[in-house]
Tab-separated table of C-alpha atoms in Angstrom:
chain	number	residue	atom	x	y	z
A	1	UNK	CA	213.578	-40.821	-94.967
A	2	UNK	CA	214.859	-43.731	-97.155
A	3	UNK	CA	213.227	-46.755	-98.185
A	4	UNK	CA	212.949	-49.186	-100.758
A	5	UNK	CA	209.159	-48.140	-101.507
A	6	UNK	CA	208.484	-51.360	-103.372
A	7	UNK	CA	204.869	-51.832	-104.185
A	8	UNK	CA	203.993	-48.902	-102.887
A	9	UNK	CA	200.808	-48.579	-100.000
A	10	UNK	CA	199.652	-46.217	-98.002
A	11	UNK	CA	201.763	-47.330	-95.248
A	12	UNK	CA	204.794	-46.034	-97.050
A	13	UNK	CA	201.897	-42.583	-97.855
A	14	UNK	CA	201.424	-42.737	-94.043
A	15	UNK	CA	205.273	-42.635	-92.758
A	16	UNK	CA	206.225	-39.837	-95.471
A	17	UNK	CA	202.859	-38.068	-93.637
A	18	UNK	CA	204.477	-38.385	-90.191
A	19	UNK	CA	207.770	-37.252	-91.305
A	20	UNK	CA	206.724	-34.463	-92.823
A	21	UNK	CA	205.133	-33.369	-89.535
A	22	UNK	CA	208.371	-33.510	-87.920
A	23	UNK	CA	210.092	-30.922	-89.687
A	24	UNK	CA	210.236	-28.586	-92.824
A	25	UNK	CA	211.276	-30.305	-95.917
A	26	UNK	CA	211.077	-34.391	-96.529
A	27	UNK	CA	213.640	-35.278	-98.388
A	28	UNK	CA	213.100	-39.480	-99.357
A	29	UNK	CA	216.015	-41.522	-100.829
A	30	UNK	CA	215.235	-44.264	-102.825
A	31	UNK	CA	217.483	-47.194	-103.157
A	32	UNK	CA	218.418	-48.568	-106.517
A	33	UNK	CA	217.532	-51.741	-107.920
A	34	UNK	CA	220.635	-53.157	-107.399
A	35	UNK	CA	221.069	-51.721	-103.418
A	36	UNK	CA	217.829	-53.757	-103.094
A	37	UNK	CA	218.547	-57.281	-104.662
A	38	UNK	CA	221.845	-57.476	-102.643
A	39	UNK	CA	220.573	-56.689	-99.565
A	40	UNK	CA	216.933	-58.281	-99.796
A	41	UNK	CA	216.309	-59.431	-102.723
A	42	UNK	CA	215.091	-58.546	-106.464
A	43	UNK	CA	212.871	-55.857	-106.167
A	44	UNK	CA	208.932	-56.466	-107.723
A	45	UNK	CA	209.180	-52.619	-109.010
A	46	UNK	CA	211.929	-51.138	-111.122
A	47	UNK	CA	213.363	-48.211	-109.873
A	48	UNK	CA	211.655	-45.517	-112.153
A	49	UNK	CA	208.173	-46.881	-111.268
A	50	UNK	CA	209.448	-46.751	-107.313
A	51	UNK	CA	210.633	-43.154	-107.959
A	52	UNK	CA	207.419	-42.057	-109.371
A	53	UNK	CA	205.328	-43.607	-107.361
A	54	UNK	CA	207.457	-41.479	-104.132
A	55	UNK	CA	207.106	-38.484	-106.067
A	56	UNK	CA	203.373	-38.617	-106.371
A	57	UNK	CA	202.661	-38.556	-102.651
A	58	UNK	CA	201.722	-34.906	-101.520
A	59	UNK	CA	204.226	-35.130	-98.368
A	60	UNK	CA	207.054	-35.598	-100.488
A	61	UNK	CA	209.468	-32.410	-101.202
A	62	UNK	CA	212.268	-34.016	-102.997
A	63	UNK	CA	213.252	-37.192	-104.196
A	64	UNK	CA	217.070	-38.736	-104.127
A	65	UNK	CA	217.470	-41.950	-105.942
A	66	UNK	CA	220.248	-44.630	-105.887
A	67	UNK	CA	220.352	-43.753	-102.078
A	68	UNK	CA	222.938	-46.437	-100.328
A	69	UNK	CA	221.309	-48.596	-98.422
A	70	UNK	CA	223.111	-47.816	-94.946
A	71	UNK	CA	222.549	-44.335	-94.313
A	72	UNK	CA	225.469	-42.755	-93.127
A	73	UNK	CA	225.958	-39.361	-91.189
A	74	UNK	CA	228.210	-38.392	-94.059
A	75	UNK	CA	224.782	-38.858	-96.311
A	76	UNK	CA	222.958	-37.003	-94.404
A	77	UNK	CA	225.256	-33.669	-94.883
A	78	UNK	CA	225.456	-34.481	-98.582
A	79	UNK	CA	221.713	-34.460	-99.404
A	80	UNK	CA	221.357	-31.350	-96.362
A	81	UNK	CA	219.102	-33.508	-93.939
A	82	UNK	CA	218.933	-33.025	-90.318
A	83	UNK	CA	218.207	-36.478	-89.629
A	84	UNK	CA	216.373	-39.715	-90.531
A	85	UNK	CA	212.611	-40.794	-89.703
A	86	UNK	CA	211.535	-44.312	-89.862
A	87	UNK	CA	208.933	-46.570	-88.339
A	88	UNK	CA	208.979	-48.829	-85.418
A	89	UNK	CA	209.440	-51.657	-87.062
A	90	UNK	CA	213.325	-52.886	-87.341
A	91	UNK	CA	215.299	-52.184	-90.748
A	92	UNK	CA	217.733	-55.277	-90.581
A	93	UNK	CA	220.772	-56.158	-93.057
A	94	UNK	CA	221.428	-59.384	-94.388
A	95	UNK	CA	224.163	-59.876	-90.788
A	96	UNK	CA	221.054	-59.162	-88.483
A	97	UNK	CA	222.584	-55.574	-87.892
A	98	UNK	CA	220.271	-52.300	-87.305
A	99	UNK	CA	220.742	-50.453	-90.862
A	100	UNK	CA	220.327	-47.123	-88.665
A	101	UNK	CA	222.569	-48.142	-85.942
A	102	UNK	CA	225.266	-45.607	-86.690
A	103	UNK	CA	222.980	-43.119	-87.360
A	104	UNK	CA	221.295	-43.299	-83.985
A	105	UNK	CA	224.559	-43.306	-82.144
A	106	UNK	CA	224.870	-40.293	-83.701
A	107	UNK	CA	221.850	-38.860	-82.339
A	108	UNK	CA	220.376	-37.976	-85.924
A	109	UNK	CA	216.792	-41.081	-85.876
A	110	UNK	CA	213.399	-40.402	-85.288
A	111	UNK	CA	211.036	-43.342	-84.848
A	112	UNK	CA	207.349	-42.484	-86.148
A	113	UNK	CA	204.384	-44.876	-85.809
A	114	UNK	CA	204.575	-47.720	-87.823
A	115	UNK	CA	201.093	-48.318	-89.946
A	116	UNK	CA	199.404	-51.031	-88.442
A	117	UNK	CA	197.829	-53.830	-91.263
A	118	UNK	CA	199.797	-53.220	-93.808
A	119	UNK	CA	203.528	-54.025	-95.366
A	120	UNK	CA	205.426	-54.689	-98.814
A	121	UNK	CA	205.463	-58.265	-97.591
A	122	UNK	CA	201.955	-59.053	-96.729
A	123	UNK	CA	201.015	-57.302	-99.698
A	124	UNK	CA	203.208	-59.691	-101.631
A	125	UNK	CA	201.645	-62.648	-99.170
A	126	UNK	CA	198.029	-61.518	-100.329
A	127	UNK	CA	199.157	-62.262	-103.991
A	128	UNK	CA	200.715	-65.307	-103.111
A	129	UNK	CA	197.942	-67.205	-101.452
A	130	UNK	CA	195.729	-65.837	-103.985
A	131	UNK	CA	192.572	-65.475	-101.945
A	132	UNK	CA	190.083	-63.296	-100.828
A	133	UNK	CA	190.331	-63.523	-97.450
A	134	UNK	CA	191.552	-59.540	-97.550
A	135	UNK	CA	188.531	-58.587	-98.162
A	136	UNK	CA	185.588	-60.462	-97.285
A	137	UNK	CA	185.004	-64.322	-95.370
A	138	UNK	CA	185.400	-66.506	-98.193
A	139	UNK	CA	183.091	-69.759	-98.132
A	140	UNK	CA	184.199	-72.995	-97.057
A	141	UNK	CA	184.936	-74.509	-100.705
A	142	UNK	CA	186.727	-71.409	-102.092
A	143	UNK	CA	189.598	-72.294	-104.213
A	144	UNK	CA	192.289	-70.324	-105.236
A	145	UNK	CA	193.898	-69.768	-108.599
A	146	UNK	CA	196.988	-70.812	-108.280
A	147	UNK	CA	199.033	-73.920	-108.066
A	148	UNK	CA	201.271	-73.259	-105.553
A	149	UNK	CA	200.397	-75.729	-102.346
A	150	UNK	CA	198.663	-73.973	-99.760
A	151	UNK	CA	200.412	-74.945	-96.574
A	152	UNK	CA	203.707	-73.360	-98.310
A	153	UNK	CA	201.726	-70.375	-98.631
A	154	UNK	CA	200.504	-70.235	-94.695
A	155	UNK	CA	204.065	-70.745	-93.656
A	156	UNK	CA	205.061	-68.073	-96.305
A	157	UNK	CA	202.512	-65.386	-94.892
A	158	UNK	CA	201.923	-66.211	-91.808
A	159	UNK	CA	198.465	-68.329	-90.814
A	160	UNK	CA	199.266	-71.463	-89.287
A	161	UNK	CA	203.383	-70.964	-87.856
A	162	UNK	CA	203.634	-70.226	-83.866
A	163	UNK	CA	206.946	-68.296	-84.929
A	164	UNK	CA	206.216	-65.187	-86.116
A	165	UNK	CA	208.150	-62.161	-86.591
A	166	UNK	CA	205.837	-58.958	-85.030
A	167	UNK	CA	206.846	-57.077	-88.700
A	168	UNK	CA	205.948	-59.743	-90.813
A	169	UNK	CA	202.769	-61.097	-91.576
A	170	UNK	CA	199.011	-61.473	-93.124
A	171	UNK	CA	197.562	-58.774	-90.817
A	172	UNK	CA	194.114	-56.778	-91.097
A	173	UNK	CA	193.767	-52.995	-91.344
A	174	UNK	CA	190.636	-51.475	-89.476
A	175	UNK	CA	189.900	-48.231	-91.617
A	176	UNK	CA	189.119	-45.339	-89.071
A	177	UNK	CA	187.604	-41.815	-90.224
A	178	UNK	CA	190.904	-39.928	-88.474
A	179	UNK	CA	193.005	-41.856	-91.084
A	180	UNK	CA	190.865	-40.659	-93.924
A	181	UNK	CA	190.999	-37.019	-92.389
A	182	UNK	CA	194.865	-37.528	-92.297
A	183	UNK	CA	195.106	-38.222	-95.973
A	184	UNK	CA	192.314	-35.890	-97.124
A	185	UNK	CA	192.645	-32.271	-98.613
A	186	UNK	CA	189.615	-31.037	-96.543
A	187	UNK	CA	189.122	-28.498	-99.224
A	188	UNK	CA	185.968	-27.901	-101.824
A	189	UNK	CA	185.721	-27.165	-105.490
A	190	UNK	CA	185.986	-22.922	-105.894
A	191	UNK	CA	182.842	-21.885	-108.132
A	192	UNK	CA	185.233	-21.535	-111.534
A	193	UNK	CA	187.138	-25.217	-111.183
A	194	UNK	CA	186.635	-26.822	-114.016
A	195	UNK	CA	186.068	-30.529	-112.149
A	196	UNK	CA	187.407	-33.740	-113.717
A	197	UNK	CA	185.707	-37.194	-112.544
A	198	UNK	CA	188.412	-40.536	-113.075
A	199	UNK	CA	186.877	-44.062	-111.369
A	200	UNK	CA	188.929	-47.350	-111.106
A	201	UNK	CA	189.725	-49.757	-108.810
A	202	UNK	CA	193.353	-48.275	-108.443
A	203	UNK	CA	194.711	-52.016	-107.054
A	204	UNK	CA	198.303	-51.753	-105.800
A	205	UNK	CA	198.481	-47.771	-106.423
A	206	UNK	CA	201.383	-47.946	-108.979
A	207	UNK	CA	203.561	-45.620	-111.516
A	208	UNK	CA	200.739	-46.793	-114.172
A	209	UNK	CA	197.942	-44.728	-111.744
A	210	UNK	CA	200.314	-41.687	-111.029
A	211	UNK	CA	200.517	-40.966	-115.003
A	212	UNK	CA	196.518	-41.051	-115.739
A	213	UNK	CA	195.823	-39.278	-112.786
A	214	UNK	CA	198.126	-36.812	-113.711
A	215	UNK	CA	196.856	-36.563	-117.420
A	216	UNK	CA	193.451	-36.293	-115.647
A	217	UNK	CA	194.060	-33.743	-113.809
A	218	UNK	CA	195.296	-31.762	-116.829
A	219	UNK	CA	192.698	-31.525	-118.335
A	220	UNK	CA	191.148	-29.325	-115.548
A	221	UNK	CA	191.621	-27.889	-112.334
A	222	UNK	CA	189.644	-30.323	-109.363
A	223	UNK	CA	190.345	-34.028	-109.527
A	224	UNK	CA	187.899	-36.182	-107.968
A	225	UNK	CA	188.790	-40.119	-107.867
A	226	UNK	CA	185.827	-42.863	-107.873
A	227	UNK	CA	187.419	-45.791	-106.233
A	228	UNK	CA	185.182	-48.648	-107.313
A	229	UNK	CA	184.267	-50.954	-104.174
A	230	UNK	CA	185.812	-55.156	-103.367
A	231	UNK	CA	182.245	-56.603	-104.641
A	232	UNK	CA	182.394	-54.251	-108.198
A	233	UNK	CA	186.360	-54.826	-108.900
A	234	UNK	CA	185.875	-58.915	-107.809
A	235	UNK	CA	182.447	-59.084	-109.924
A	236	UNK	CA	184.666	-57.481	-113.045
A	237	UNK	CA	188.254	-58.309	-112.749
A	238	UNK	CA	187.349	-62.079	-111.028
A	239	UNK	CA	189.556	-64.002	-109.348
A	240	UNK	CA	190.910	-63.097	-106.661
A	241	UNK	CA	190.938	-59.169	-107.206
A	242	UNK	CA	191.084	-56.585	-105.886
A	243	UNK	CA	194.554	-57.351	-103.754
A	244	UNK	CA	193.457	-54.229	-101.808
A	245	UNK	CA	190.748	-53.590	-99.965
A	246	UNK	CA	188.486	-50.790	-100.508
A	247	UNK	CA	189.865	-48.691	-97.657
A	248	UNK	CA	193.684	-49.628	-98.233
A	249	UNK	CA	192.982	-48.246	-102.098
A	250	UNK	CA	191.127	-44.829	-101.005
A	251	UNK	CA	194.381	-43.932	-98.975
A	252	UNK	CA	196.476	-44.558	-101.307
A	253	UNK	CA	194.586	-42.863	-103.891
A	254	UNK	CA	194.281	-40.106	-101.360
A	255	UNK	CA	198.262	-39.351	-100.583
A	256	UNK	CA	198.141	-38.701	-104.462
A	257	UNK	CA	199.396	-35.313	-105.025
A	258	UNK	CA	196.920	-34.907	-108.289
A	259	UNK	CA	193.694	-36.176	-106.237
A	260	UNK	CA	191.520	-33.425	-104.693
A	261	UNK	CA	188.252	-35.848	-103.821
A	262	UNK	CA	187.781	-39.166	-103.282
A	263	UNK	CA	184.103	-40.961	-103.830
A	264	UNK	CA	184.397	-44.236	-101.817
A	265	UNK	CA	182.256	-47.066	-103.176
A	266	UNK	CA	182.294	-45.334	-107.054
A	267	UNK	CA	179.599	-47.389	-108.930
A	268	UNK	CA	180.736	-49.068	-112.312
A	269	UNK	CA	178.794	-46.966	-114.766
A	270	UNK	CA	179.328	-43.572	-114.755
A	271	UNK	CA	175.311	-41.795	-114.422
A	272	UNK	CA	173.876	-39.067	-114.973
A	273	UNK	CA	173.212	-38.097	-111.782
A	274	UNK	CA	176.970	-38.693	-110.960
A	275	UNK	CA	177.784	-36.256	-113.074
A	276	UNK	CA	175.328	-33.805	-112.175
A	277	UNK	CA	175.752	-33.720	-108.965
A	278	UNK	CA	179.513	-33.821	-108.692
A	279	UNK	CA	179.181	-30.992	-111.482
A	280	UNK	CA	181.719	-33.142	-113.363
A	281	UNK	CA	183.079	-31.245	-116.150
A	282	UNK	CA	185.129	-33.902	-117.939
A	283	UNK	CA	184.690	-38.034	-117.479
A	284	UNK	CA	188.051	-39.360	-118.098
A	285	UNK	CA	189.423	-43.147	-118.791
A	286	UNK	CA	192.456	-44.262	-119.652
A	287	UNK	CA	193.101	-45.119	-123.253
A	288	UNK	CA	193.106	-49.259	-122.353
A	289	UNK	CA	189.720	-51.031	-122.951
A	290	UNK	CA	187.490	-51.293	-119.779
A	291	UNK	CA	187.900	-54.860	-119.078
A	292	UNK	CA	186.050	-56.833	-117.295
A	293	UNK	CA	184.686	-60.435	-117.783
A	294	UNK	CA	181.029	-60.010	-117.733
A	295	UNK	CA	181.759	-58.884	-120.999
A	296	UNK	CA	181.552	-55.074	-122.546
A	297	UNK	CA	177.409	-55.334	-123.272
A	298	UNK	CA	177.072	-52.794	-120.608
A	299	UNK	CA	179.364	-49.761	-121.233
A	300	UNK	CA	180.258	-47.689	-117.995
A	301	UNK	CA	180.916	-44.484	-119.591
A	302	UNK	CA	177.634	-44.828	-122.005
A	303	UNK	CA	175.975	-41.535	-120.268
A	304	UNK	CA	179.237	-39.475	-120.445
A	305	UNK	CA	180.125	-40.532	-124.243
A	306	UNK	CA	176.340	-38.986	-125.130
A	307	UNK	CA	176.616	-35.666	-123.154
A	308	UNK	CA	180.057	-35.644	-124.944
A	309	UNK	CA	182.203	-35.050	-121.805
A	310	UNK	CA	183.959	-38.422	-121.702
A	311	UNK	CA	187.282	-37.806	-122.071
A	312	UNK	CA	190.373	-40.975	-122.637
A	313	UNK	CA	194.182	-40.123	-121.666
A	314	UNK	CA	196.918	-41.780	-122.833
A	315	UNK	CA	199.251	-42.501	-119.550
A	316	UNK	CA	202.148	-43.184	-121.585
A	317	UNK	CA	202.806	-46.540	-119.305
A	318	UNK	CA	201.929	-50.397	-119.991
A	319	UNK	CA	202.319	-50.775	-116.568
A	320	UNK	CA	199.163	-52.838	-115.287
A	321	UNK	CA	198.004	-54.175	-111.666
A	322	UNK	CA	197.720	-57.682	-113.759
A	323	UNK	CA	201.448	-57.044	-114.685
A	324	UNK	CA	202.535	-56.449	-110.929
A	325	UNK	CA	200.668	-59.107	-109.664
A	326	UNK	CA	202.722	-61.746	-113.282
A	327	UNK	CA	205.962	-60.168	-111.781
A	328	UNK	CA	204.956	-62.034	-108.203
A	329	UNK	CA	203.490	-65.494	-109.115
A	330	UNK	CA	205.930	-66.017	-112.155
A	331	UNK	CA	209.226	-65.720	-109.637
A	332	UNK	CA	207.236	-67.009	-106.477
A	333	UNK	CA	210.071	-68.998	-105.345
A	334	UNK	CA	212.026	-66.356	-104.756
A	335	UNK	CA	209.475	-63.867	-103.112
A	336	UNK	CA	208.554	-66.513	-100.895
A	337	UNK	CA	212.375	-67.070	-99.761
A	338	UNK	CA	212.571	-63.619	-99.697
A	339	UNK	CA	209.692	-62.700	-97.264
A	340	UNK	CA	211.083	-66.041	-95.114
A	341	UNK	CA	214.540	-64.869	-94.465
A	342	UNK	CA	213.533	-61.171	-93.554
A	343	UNK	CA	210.909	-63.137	-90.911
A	344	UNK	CA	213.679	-65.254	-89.596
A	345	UNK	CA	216.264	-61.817	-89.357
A	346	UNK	CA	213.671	-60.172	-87.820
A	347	UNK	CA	212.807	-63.130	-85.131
A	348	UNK	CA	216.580	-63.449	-84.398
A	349	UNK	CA	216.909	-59.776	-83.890
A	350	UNK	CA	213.635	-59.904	-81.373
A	351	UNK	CA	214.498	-62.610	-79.544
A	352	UNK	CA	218.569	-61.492	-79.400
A	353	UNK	CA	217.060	-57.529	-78.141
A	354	UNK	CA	214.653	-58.745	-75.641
A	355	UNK	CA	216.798	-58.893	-72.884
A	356	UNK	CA	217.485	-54.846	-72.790
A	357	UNK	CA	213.627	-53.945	-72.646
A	358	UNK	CA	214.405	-50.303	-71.775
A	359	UNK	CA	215.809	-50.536	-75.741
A	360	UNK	CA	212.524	-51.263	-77.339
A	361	UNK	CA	208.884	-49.303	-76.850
A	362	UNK	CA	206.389	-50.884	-74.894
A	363	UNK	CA	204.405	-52.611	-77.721
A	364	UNK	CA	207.329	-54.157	-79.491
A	365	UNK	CA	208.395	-55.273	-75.616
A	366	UNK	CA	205.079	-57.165	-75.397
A	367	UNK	CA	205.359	-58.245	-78.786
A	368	UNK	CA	208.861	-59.520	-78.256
A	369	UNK	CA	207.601	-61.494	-74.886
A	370	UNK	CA	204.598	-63.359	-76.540
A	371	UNK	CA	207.218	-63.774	-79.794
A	372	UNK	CA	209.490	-66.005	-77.153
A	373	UNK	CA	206.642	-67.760	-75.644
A	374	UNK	CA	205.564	-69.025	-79.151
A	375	UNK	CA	209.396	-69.877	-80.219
A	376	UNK	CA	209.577	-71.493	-77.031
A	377	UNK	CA	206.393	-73.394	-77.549
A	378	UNK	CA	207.582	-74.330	-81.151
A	379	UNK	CA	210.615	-75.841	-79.591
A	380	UNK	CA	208.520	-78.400	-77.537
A	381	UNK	CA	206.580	-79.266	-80.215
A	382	UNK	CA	209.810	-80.154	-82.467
A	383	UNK	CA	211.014	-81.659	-79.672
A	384	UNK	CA	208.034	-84.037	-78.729
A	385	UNK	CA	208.191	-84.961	-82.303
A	386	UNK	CA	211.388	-86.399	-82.224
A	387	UNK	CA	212.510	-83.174	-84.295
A	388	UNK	CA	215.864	-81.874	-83.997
């Protein structure tokens, strides 16, 4: 499997997950920064945080970076692969071309599910319209905090345009219990672990999470994760965090190869009865300050600091959620042209394909039949206008 793996999600966890199933060893290449920018676009995450962030998922056996971008069958011998898995969604180059086309002529792709709900590019959307709308029904008179003009934002992600690419846009995730069985361990503390408790809202898993979970887990031999609920992180962090939803961040915390438990809905502060009842050996933060702007008069790790079991780890990485989400807004020009030309590739590679149905799987057939109706609908529109 290859891949950018830019702001990586659990659909990248969940495709690694499926490819894993299919044979003995996963092997994931990971295109360099450069690859990237000259076939999509700059990247949002350089390639050491995109390398880390692959080698943290439990699925993953070993990691090749500054893969080329078209995988070859003469790749696929070098790095000892029987073939390539990727999702049903389309992998297009700049020319509209099928980046695996060779590579299934040669008989060497598998096609696994494609993660409905999620994608680098609505991710990058969400942070882009800067709302909440990810995560609960905003009011009537919510504003946003940016100044970027809305309606360039709808046509950017997706809300209002009748021509939409089936890959690209805002979409919704519907959490199901299988998908948390997927990603889970399924397996209990043994009576001598020595059980380590680390909470945060763990927005846009990044290279910055890998490292303190990993410090975390150091320090003893069960790692359970409290992943702090959308009403906690917006009440704290404000705005329009988290980017995530509660679900979307448990399954990406999950697919983390250091994580043993997660406890969905974590409260803030840290109590007593937490630790008691999770037996919690060691309460561990990061070495940053808790932020949060309802100010610090109510300390989360209070309880743990007097029982003397709290615990801070120093990461070794200044690499923030708030810093991901600076990287976006401060070059949203070109993220927004970005996600618009890979929509219009992927409509012109839809529209050109949907003549040989027997090609394409019955989902993307429908999807490319209503596609056609709404470019076709678009057209009339234009037309009655008095658009050309």
């Amino acid at each position: 499997m290859d891949g950018c793996f830019d702001v990586m999600h659990y659909g990248h966890a969940n495709a690694m997950r499926q490819a894993k199933a299919l044979g003995d060893v996963l092997v994931v290449g990971v295109h360099s920064d450069e690859e990237i920018a000259r076939h999509k676009g700059p990247p949002v995450m350089n390639n050491e945080e995109r390398c880390m962030a692959v080698r943290a998922v439990k699925w993953v056996d070993t990691v090749v970076e500054n893969a080329p971008y078209v995988c070859t069958v003469e790749w696929l011998d070098e790095v000892g692969c029987d073939f390539v898995a990727h999702g049903e969604d389309v992998s297009l180059l700049p020319d509209g071309s099928d980046v695996y086309g060779r590579i299934k002529e040669a008989g060497r792709y598998r096609n696994i599910k494609r993660t409905e709900g999620v994608s680098t590019t609505d991710i990058v959307g969400r942070m882009l319209l800067c709302t909440k709308d990810h995560f609960r029904t905003p009011s009537a008179h919510e504003g946003i905090i940016s100044s970027i003009g809305r309606q360039e934002l709808v046509d950017l992600s997706g809300g209002d345009s009748v021509t939409r690419s089936p890959y690209t846009s805002i979409s919704h995730f519907l959490p199901t219990t299988r998908k948390i069985v997927q990603f889970s361990e399924r397996k209990q503390p043994k009576p001598n672990d020595v059980i380590v408790y680390m909470d945060g809202a763990f927005d846009l898993f990044h290279a910055g999470h890998v490292l303190a979970l990993w410090r975390a887990k150091e320090l003893g031999t069960y790692l359970i994760v409290g992943v702090h609920d959308d009403a906690v992180v917006n009440v704290h962090k404000g705005l329009n965090n988290p980017i995530m939803n509660v679900h979307e961040r448990v399954l990406s915390v999950l697919a983390c190869r250091y994580v043993d438990e997660v406890v969905i809905g974590a409260p803030w502060a840290v109590s007593a009865e937490i630790i008691d009842t999770l037996c919690i050996s060691y309460v561990v933060h990061g070495s940053n300050p808790v932020e949060s702007i309802v100010g610090r008069e109510a300390d989360a790790y209070e309880v743990p600091r007097k029982l003397g079991v709290y615990h801070e780890v120093d990461a070794g990485s200044t690499l923030h959620t708030s810093e991901l989400i600076s990287r976006i807004l401060v070059n949203r020009a070109e993220f927004a042209r970005r996600n618009r030309a890979k929509e219009e590739r992927e409509v012109e590679y839809v529209t050109r394909n949907s003549e040989t149905p027997q090609q394409m799987t019955h989902s993307h057939q429908r999807q490319a039949e209503l596609l056609l109706m709404c470019c076709n609908l678009h057209k009339d529109r234009m037309n009655n206008n008095g658009c050309t």
